[in-house]
mmCIF file of C-alpha atoms in Angstrom:
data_model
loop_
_atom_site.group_PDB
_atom_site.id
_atom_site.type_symbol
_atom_site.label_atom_id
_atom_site.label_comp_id
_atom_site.label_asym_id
_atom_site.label_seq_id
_atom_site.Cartn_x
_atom_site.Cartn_y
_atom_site.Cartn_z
ATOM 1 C CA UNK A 1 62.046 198.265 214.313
ATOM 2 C CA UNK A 2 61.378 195.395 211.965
ATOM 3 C CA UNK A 3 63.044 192.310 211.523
ATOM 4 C CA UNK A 4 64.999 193.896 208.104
ATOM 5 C CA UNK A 5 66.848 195.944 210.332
ATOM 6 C CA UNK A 6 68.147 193.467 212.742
ATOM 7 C CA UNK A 7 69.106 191.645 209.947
ATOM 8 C CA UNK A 8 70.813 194.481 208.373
ATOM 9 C CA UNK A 9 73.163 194.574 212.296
ATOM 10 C CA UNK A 10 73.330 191.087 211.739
ATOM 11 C CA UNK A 11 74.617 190.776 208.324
ATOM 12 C CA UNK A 12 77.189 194.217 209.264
ATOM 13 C CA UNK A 13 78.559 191.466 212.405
ATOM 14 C CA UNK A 14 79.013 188.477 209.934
ATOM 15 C CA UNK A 15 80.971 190.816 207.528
ATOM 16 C CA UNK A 16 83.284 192.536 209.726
ATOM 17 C CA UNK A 17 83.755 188.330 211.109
ATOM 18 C CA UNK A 18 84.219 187.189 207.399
ATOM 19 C CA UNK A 19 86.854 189.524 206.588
ATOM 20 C CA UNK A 20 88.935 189.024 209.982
ATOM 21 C CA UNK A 21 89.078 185.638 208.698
ATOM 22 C CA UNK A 22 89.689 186.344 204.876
ATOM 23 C CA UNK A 23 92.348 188.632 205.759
ATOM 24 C CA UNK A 24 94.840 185.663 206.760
ATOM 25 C CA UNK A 25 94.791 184.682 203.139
ATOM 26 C CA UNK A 26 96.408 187.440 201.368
ATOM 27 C CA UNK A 27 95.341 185.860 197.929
ATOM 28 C CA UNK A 28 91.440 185.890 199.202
ATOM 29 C CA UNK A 29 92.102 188.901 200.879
ATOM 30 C CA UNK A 30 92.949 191.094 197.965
ATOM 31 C CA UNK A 31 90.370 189.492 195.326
ATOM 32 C CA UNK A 32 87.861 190.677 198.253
ATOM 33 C CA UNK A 33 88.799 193.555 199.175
ATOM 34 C CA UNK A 34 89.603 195.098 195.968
ATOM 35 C CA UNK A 35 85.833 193.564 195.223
ATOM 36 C CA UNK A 36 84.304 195.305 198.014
ATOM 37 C CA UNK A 37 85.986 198.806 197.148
ATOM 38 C CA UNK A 38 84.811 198.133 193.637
ATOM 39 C CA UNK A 39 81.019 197.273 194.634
ATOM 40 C CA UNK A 40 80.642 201.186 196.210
ATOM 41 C CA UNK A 41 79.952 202.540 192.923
ATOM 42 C CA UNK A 42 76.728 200.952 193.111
ATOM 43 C CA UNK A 43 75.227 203.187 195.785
ATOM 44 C CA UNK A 44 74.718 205.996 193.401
ATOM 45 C CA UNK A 45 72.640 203.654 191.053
ATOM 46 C CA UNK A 46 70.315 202.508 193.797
ATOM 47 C CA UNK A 47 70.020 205.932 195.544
ATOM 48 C CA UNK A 48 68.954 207.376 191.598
ATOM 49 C CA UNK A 49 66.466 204.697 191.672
ATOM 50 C CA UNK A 50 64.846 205.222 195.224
ATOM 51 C CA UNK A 51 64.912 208.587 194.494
ATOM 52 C CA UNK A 52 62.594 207.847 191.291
ATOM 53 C CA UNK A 53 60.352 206.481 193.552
ATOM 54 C CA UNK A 54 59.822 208.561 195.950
ATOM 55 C CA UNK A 55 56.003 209.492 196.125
ATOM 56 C CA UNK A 56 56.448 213.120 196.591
ATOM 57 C CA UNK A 57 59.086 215.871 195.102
ATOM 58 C CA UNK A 58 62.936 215.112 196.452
ATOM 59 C CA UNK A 59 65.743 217.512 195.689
ATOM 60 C CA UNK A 60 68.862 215.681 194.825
ATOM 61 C CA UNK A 61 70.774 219.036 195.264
ATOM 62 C CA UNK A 62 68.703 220.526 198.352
ATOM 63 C CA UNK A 63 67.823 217.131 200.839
ATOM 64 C CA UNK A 64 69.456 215.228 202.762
ATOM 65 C CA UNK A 65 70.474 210.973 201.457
ATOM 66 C CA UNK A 66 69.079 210.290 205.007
ATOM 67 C CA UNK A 67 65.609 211.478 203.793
ATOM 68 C CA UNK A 68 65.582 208.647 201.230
ATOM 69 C CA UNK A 69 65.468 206.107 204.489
ATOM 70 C CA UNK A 70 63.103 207.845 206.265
ATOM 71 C CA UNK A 71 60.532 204.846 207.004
ATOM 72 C CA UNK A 72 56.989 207.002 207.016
ATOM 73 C CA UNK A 73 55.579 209.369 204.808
ATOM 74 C CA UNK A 74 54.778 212.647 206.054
ATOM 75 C CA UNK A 75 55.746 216.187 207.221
ATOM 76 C CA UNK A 76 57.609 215.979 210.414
ATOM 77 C CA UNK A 77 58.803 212.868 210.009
ATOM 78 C CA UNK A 78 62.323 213.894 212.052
ATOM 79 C CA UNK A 79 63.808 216.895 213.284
ATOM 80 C CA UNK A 80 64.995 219.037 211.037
ATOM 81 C CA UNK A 81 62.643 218.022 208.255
ATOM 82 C CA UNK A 82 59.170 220.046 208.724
ATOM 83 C CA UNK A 83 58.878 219.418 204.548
ATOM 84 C CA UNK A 84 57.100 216.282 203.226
ATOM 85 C CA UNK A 85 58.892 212.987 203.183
ATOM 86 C CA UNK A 86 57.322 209.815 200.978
ATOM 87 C CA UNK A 87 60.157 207.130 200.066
ATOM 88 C CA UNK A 88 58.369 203.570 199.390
ATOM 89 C CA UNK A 89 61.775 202.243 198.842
ATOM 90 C CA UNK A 90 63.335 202.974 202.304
ATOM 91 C CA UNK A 91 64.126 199.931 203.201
ATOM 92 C CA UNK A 92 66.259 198.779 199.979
ATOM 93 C CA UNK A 93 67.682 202.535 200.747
ATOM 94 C CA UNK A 94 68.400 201.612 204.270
ATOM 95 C CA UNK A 95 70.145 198.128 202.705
ATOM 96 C CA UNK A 96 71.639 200.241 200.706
ATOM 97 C CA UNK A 97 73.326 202.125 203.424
ATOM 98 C CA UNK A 98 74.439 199.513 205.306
ATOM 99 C CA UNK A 99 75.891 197.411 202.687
ATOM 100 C CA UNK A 100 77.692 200.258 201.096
ATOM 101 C CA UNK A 101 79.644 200.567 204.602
ATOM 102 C CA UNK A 102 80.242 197.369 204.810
ATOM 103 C CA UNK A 103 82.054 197.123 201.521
ATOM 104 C CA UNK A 104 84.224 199.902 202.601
ATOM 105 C CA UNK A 105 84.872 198.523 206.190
ATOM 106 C CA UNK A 106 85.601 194.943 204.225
ATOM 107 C CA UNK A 107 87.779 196.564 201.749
ATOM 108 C CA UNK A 108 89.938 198.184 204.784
ATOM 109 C CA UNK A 109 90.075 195.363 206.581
ATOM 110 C CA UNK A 110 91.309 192.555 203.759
ATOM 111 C CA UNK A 111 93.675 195.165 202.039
ATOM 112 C CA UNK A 112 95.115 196.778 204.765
ATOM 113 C CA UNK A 113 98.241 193.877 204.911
ATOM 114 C CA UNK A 114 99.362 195.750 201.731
ATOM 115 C CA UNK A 115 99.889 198.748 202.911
ATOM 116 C CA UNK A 116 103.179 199.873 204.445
ATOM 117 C CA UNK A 117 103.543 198.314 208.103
ATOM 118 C CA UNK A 118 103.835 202.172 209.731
ATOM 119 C CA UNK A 119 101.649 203.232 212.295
ATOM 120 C CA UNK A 120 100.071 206.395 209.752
ATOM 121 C CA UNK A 121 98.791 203.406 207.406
ATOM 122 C CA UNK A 122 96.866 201.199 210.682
ATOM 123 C CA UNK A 123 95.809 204.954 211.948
ATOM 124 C CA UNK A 124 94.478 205.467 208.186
ATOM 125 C CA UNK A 125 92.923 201.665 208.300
ATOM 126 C CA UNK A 126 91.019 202.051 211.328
ATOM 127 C CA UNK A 127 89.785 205.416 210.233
ATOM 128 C CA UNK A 128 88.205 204.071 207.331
ATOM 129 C CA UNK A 129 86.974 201.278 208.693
ATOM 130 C CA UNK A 130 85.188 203.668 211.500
ATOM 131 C CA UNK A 131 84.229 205.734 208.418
ATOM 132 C CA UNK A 132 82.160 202.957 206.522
ATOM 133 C CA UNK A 133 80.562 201.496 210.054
ATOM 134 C CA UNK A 134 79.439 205.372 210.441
ATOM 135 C CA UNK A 135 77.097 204.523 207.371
ATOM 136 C CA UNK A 136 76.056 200.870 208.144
ATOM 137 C CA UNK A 137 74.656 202.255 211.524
ATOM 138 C CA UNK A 138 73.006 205.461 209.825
ATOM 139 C CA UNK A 139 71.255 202.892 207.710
ATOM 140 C CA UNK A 140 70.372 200.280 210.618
ATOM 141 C CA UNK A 141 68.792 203.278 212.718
ATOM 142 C CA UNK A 142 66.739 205.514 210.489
ATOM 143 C CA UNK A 143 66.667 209.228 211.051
ATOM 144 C CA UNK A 144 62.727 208.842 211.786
ATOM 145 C CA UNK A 145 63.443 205.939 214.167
ATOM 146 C CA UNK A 146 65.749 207.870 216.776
ATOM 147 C CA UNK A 147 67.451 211.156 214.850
ATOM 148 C CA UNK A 148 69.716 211.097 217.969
ATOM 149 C CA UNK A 149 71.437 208.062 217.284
ATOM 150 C CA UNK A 150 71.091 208.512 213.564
ATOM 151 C CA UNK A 151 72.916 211.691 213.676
ATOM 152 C CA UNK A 152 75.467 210.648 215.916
ATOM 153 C CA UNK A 153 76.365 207.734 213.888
ATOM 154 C CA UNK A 154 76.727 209.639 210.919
ATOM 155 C CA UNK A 155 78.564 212.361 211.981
ATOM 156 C CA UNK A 156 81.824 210.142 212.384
ATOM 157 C CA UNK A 157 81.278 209.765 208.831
ATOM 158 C CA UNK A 158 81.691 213.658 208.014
ATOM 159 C CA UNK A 159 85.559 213.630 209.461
ATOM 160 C CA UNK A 160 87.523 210.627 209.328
ATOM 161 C CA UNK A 161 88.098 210.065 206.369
ATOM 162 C CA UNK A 162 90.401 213.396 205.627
ATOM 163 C CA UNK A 163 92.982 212.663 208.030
ATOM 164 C CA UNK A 164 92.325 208.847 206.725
ATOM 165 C CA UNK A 165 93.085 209.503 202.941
ATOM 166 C CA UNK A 166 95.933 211.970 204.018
ATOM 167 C CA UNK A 167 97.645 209.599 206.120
ATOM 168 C CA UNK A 168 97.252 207.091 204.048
ATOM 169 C CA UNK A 169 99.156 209.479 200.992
ATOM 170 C CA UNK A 170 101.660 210.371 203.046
ATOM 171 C CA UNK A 171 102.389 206.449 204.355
ATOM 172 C CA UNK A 172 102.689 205.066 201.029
ATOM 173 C CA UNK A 173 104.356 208.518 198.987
ATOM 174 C CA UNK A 174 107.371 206.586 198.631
ATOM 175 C CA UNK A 175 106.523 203.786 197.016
ATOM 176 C CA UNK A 176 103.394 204.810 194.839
ATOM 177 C CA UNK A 177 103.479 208.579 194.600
ATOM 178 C CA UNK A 178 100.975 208.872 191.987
ATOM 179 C CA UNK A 179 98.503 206.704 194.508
ATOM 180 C CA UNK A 180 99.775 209.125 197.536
ATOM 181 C CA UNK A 181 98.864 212.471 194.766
ATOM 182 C CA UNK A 182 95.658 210.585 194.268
ATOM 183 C CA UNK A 183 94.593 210.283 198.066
ATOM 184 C CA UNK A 184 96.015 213.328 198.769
ATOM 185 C CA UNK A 185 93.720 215.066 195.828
ATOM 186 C CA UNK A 186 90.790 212.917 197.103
ATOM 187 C CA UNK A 187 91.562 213.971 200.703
ATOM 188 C CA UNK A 188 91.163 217.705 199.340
ATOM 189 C CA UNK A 189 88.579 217.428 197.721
ATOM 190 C CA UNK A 190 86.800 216.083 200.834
ATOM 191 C CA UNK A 191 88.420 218.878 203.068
ATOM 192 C CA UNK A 192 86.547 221.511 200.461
ATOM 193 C CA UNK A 193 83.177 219.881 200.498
ATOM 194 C CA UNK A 194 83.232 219.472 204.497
ATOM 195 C CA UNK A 195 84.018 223.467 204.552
ATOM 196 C CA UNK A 196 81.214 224.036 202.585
ATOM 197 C CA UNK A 197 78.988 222.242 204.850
ATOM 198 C CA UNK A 198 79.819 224.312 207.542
ATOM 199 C CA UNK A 199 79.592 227.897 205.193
ATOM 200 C CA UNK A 200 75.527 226.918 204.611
ATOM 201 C CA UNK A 201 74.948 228.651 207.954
ATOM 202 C CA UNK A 202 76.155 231.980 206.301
ATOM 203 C CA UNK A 203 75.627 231.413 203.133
ATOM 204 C CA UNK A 204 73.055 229.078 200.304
ATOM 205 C CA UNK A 205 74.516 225.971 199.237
ATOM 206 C CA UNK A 206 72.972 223.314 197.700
ATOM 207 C CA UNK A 207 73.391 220.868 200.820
ATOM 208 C CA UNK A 208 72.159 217.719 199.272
ATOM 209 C CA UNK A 209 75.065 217.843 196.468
ATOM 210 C CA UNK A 210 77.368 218.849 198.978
ATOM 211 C CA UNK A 211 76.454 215.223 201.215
ATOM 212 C CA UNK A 212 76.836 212.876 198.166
ATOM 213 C CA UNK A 213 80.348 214.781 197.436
ATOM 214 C CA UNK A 214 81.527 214.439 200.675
ATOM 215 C CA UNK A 215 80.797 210.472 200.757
ATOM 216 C CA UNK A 216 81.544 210.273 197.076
ATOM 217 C CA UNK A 217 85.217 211.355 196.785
ATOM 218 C CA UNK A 218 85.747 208.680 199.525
ATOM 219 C CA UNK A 219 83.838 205.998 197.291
ATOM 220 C CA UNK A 220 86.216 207.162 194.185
ATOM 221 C CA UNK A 221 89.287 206.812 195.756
ATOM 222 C CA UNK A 222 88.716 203.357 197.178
ATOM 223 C CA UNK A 223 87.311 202.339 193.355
ATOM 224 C CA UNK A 224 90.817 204.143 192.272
ATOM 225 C CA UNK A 225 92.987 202.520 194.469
ATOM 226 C CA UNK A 226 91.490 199.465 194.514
ATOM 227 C CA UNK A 227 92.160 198.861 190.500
ATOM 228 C CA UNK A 228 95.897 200.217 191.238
ATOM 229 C CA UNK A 229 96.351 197.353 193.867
ATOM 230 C CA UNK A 230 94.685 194.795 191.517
ATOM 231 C CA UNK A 231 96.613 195.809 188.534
ATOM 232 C CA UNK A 232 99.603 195.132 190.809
ATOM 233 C CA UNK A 233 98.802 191.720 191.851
ATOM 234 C CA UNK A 234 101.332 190.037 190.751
ATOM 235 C CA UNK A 235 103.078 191.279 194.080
ATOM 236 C CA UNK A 236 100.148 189.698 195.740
ATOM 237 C CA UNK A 237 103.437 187.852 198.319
ATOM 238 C CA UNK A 238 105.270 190.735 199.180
ATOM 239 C CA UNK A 239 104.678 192.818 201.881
ATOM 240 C CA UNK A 240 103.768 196.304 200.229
ATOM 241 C CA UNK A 241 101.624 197.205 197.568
#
């Protein structure tokens, strides 16, 4: 592995470090971690652009995101891939990855001191914090590079966050219900795309879509709810959101 990708573990440990600290100053700690939330929606942009570069055909409905990190051109290139596989920009993909997770582990971290103090909402922290380190790692190990430990990286990725977003709805449903209806809609909407997934071994489904949904109704909600907690700032002392 190259040098990029030690950096990318590196940067991932200085991150999770940063926001321990951070998270002691609840003024910091919100301007962050509503920032970080906020910064997901990038992904989509970059992916759209790697994708335009990509040196051979790529099916944004049929292929895996993982394909877009793949670090050699060719057929083969991992299991499960015996098509042809040519993205120049892997490596800003593979940044792309791991920063992406970060900002959702940072975001957990900083905001979770305005959450309810209930077990459900720390359950429903740590979830999504395991959640976004699911995609750093997926990014610092390359499905080419050892599918093994690609795959089992990213398969944490595929689960937590549904009992994560419904935890979280229930834990805060009496003091922001229309926040709890949104995680709770968000938390659907992942449960639906995750049982598609699994219905592609009986029936054709466009599995690429189906990917980006499941990681993109997580990326929505944290853009959602982060804007409701900054809008609320001005509570920015008291113990709940």
């Amino acid at each position: 592995m190259s040098f990029s990708y030690f950096a990318m573990l590196g940067t991932v440990l200085i991150g999770v470090f940063l926001a321990l600290r951070i998270r002691h100053n609840r003024r910091w700690a919100l301007v962050v971690g509503c920032l970080s939330w906020f910064l997901t929606i990038f992904y989509f942009l970059i992916e759209f652009f790697v994708i335009k570069e990509s040196m051979v055909p790529y099916s944004f409905l049929d292929q895996p995101m993982s394909d877009l990190g793949v670090t050699v051109c060719g057929t083969n290139t991992y299991l499960l891939a015996p098509y042809e596989i040519c993205s120049p920009a892997h490596l800003l993909m593979n940044w792309t990855f791991t920063i992406t997770g970060l900002t959702t582990v940072i975001g957990a971290i900083c905001l979770q001191q305005f959450w309810p103090a209930t077990r459900m909402a720390r359950v429903a922290t740590w979830l999504l914090i395991i959640f976004g380190l699911s995609m750093s790692v997926a990014g610092i190990i390359p499905a080419d590079v050892s599918f093994v430990w690609h795959t089992l990286a990213s398969l944490p990725g595929m689960f937590v966050q549904i009992p994560a977003l419904f935890l979280l709805g229930k834990a805060i449903r009496g003091i922001r219900p229309k926040l709890a209806t949104w995680s709770y809609i968000c938390g659907a909407l992942t449960s639906a795309v995750l049982l598609s997934l699994f219905l592609q071994a009986f029936i054709s489904l466009p599995g690429g879509l189906l990917q980006r949904l499941l990681y993109a109704s997580v990326y929505v909600w944290s853009m959602g709810t982060a804007v409701v907690i900054w809008r609320n700032r001005g509570h920015l002392l008291s113990k709940e959101i």
